Amino acid sequence: EAPSAIASLMGDLDNQTGTAFMFGQSPALLSGLFLNTSGYVEGKEPQKLLASYRDGLQKANGVRNGPVTTKVDYTKDFVKIGDTSVDKWKMALEIDPADPMSSQAKQIMTVLFGPAGPTGLTAPSKNGVVSVVGTNQQLLTSALEAANTGKGLGENEQLKAAAGHLPANRSAELYIGVGPIMESVTGFMALMGGGPNFQVPEKLSPIALGATMDNGGTQFRVFVPTDVVKTLGDLAKSTQEQNEPAGEAP
């Protein structure tokens, strides 16, 4: 029942004109995978959208689903960023200690949201509602600026180049930043004492996916830039070379 905020927003679809999410590179791969995540819901009445989001989270408080009881602490007008009031929420999933999966569930929550558990900041923008996972006010400030000015990731030249290969008038699109993912994976492997000695290129194009739905059908397209293909090939080669047994000394 924890996704009540999403369910509440879904019930307000007539007021929504678009949705966007960004899963940014986490500062801690095994302790807060979603801590650099932001979202934006555009709508005709931003304050109504915010009220729906707030109502959904508050409704989740005290709800029990099997061995899990959801506790929500919602603080309205927690802080101000410029002239914008920001709400803060914190969610705790209290798991029955007698449940055999309780310890694993707690570990999973730590991996996803960090030691503090699910927390977030939410604020109205010019034409919608912006939210971030965690309490990073700088991230929320950047997200609000992008929402209010329209100058966000869409201004990135590499992303625009990839978008140019997707269907026109698309209903949904997704971009995968290969570079940050490779940096996280190779960094984690190095931390564990393994992995290739590989330098990820500073600028690496994103993989682009787009879908358009019309004329009774759906067209789906995936665009993988050449530099991504080459980099993945170089990584595979580097890994293979490192795993080859050393030759015998003459």
mmCIF file of C-alpha atoms in Angstrom, residues 105-206:
data_model
loop_
_atom_site.group_PDB
_atom_site.id
_atom_site.type_symbol
_atom_site.label_atom_id
_atom_site.label_comp_id
_atom_site.label_asym_id
_atom_site.label_seq_id
_atom_site.Cartn_x
_atom_site.Cartn_y
_atom_site.Cartn_z
ATOM 1 C CA ALA A 105 13.846 -6.827 3.562
ATOM 2 C CA LYS A 106 15.701 -4.359 5.780
ATOM 3 C CA GLN A 107 18.905 -4.939 3.832
ATOM 4 C CA ILE A 108 17.096 -4.325 0.541
ATOM 5 C CA MET A 109 15.631 -1.043 1.833
ATOM 6 C CA THR A 110 19.111 0.099 2.868
ATOM 7 C CA VAL A 111 20.518 -0.728 -0.570
ATOM 8 C CA LEU A 112 17.707 1.185 -2.290
ATOM 9 C CA PHE A 113 17.314 4.215 0.000
ATOM 10 C CA GLY A 114 20.280 4.299 2.377
ATOM 11 C CA PRO A 115 20.333 3.985 6.180
ATOM 12 C CA ALA A 116 17.648 6.688 6.626
ATOM 13 C CA GLY A 117 15.125 4.684 4.596
ATOM 14 C CA PRO A 118 12.669 6.173 2.082
ATOM 15 C CA THR A 119 12.592 9.961 2.411
ATOM 16 C CA GLY A 120 11.883 12.742 -0.030
ATOM 17 C CA LEU A 121 11.245 16.395 -0.806
ATOM 18 C CA THR A 122 8.346 17.653 -2.913
ATOM 19 C CA ALA A 123 7.528 21.133 -4.199
ATOM 20 C CA PRO A 124 5.265 22.822 -6.760
ATOM 21 C CA SER A 125 6.862 24.273 -9.878
ATOM 22 C CA LYS A 126 5.523 26.658 -12.501
ATOM 23 C CA ASN A 127 3.524 23.972 -14.312
ATOM 24 C CA GLY A 128 3.675 20.899 -12.098
ATOM 25 C CA VAL A 129 5.202 19.150 -9.104
ATOM 26 C CA VAL A 130 8.880 18.256 -8.600
ATOM 27 C CA SER A 131 10.098 15.628 -6.156
ATOM 28 C CA VAL A 132 13.405 14.037 -5.188
ATOM 29 C CA VAL A 133 14.306 10.954 -3.206
ATOM 30 C CA GLY A 134 16.325 11.836 -0.112
ATOM 31 C CA THR A 135 16.872 15.272 1.386
ATOM 32 C CA ASN A 136 19.289 16.732 -1.158
ATOM 33 C CA GLN A 137 18.066 20.331 -1.410
ATOM 34 C CA GLN A 138 20.624 21.129 -4.131
ATOM 35 C CA LEU A 139 19.174 18.368 -6.308
ATOM 36 C CA LEU A 140 15.662 19.713 -5.744
ATOM 37 C CA THR A 141 16.840 23.243 -6.538
ATOM 38 C CA SER A 142 18.304 22.053 -9.850
ATOM 39 C CA ALA A 143 15.153 20.068 -10.647
ATOM 40 C CA LEU A 144 12.921 23.066 -9.905
ATOM 41 C CA GLU A 145 15.073 25.310 -12.092
ATOM 42 C CA ALA A 146 14.860 22.825 -14.967
ATOM 43 C CA ALA A 147 11.085 22.500 -14.562
ATOM 44 C CA ASN A 148 10.517 26.260 -14.374
ATOM 45 C CA THR A 149 12.818 27.247 -17.246
ATOM 46 C CA GLY A 150 12.480 24.198 -19.492
ATOM 47 C CA LYS A 151 16.267 23.964 -19.646
ATOM 48 C CA GLY A 152 16.930 20.481 -18.352
ATOM 49 C CA LEU A 153 18.476 17.333 -19.799
ATOM 50 C CA GLY A 154 16.715 18.071 -23.068
ATOM 51 C CA GLU A 155 19.387 20.709 -23.693
ATOM 52 C CA ASN A 156 22.179 18.114 -23.599
ATOM 53 C CA GLU A 157 23.698 17.805 -27.094
ATOM 54 C CA GLN A 158 24.352 14.057 -26.874
ATOM 55 C CA LEU A 159 20.825 13.392 -25.648
ATOM 56 C CA LYS A 160 19.353 15.548 -28.419
ATOM 57 C CA ALA A 161 21.415 13.674 -30.996
ATOM 58 C CA ALA A 162 20.133 10.323 -29.711
ATOM 59 C CA ALA A 163 16.556 11.629 -29.563
ATOM 60 C CA GLY A 164 16.776 12.500 -33.241
ATOM 61 C CA HIS A 165 16.779 8.779 -34.058
ATOM 62 C CA LEU A 166 13.507 8.057 -32.242
ATOM 63 C CA PRO A 167 10.003 8.049 -33.787
ATOM 64 C CA ALA A 168 8.303 11.418 -34.192
ATOM 65 C CA ASN A 169 5.299 12.261 -31.998
ATOM 66 C CA ARG A 170 6.349 9.586 -29.517
ATOM 67 C CA SER A 171 4.225 8.829 -26.472
ATOM 68 C CA ALA A 172 7.120 7.708 -24.253
ATOM 69 C CA GLU A 173 10.897 7.855 -24.325
ATOM 70 C CA LEU A 174 13.722 6.552 -22.170
ATOM 71 C CA TYR A 175 17.413 7.397 -22.145
ATOM 72 C CA ILE A 176 20.060 5.232 -20.495
ATOM 73 C CA GLY A 177 23.283 6.935 -19.463
ATOM 74 C CA VAL A 178 25.756 4.133 -20.168
ATOM 75 C CA GLY A 179 28.770 6.052 -18.836
ATOM 76 C CA PRO A 180 27.595 6.469 -15.222
ATOM 77 C CA ILE A 181 26.426 2.832 -15.124
ATOM 78 C CA MET A 182 29.807 1.587 -16.324
ATOM 79 C CA GLU A 183 31.604 3.821 -13.827
ATOM 80 C CA SER A 184 29.495 2.441 -10.969
ATOM 81 C CA VAL A 185 29.958 -1.190 -12.018
ATOM 82 C CA THR A 186 33.718 -0.984 -12.666
ATOM 83 C CA GLY A 187 34.172 1.004 -9.452
ATOM 84 C CA PHE A 188 32.300 -1.632 -7.457
ATOM 85 C CA MET A 189 34.313 -4.439 -9.058
ATOM 86 C CA ALA A 190 37.536 -2.626 -8.199
ATOM 87 C CA LEU A 191 36.314 -2.196 -4.623
ATOM 88 C CA MET A 192 35.767 -5.947 -4.440
ATOM 89 C CA GLY A 193 39.294 -6.547 -5.667
ATOM 90 C CA GLY A 194 38.515 -7.458 -9.266
ATOM 91 C CA GLY A 195 37.360 -6.099 -12.581
ATOM 92 C CA PRO A 196 39.260 -4.737 -15.581
ATOM 93 C CA ASN A 197 41.575 -1.745 -15.483
ATOM 94 C CA PHE A 198 39.311 0.246 -17.802
ATOM 95 C CA GLN A 199 38.858 3.981 -18.238
ATOM 96 C CA VAL A 200 35.282 4.913 -19.156
ATOM 97 C CA PRO A 201 35.225 7.691 -21.798
ATOM 98 C CA GLU A 202 34.410 11.111 -20.365
ATOM 99 C CA LYS A 203 31.640 11.682 -22.918
ATOM 100 C CA LEU A 204 29.556 8.687 -23.863
ATOM 101 C CA SER A 205 26.251 8.932 -25.720
ATOM 102 C CA PRO A 206 23.074 7.594 -24.082
#
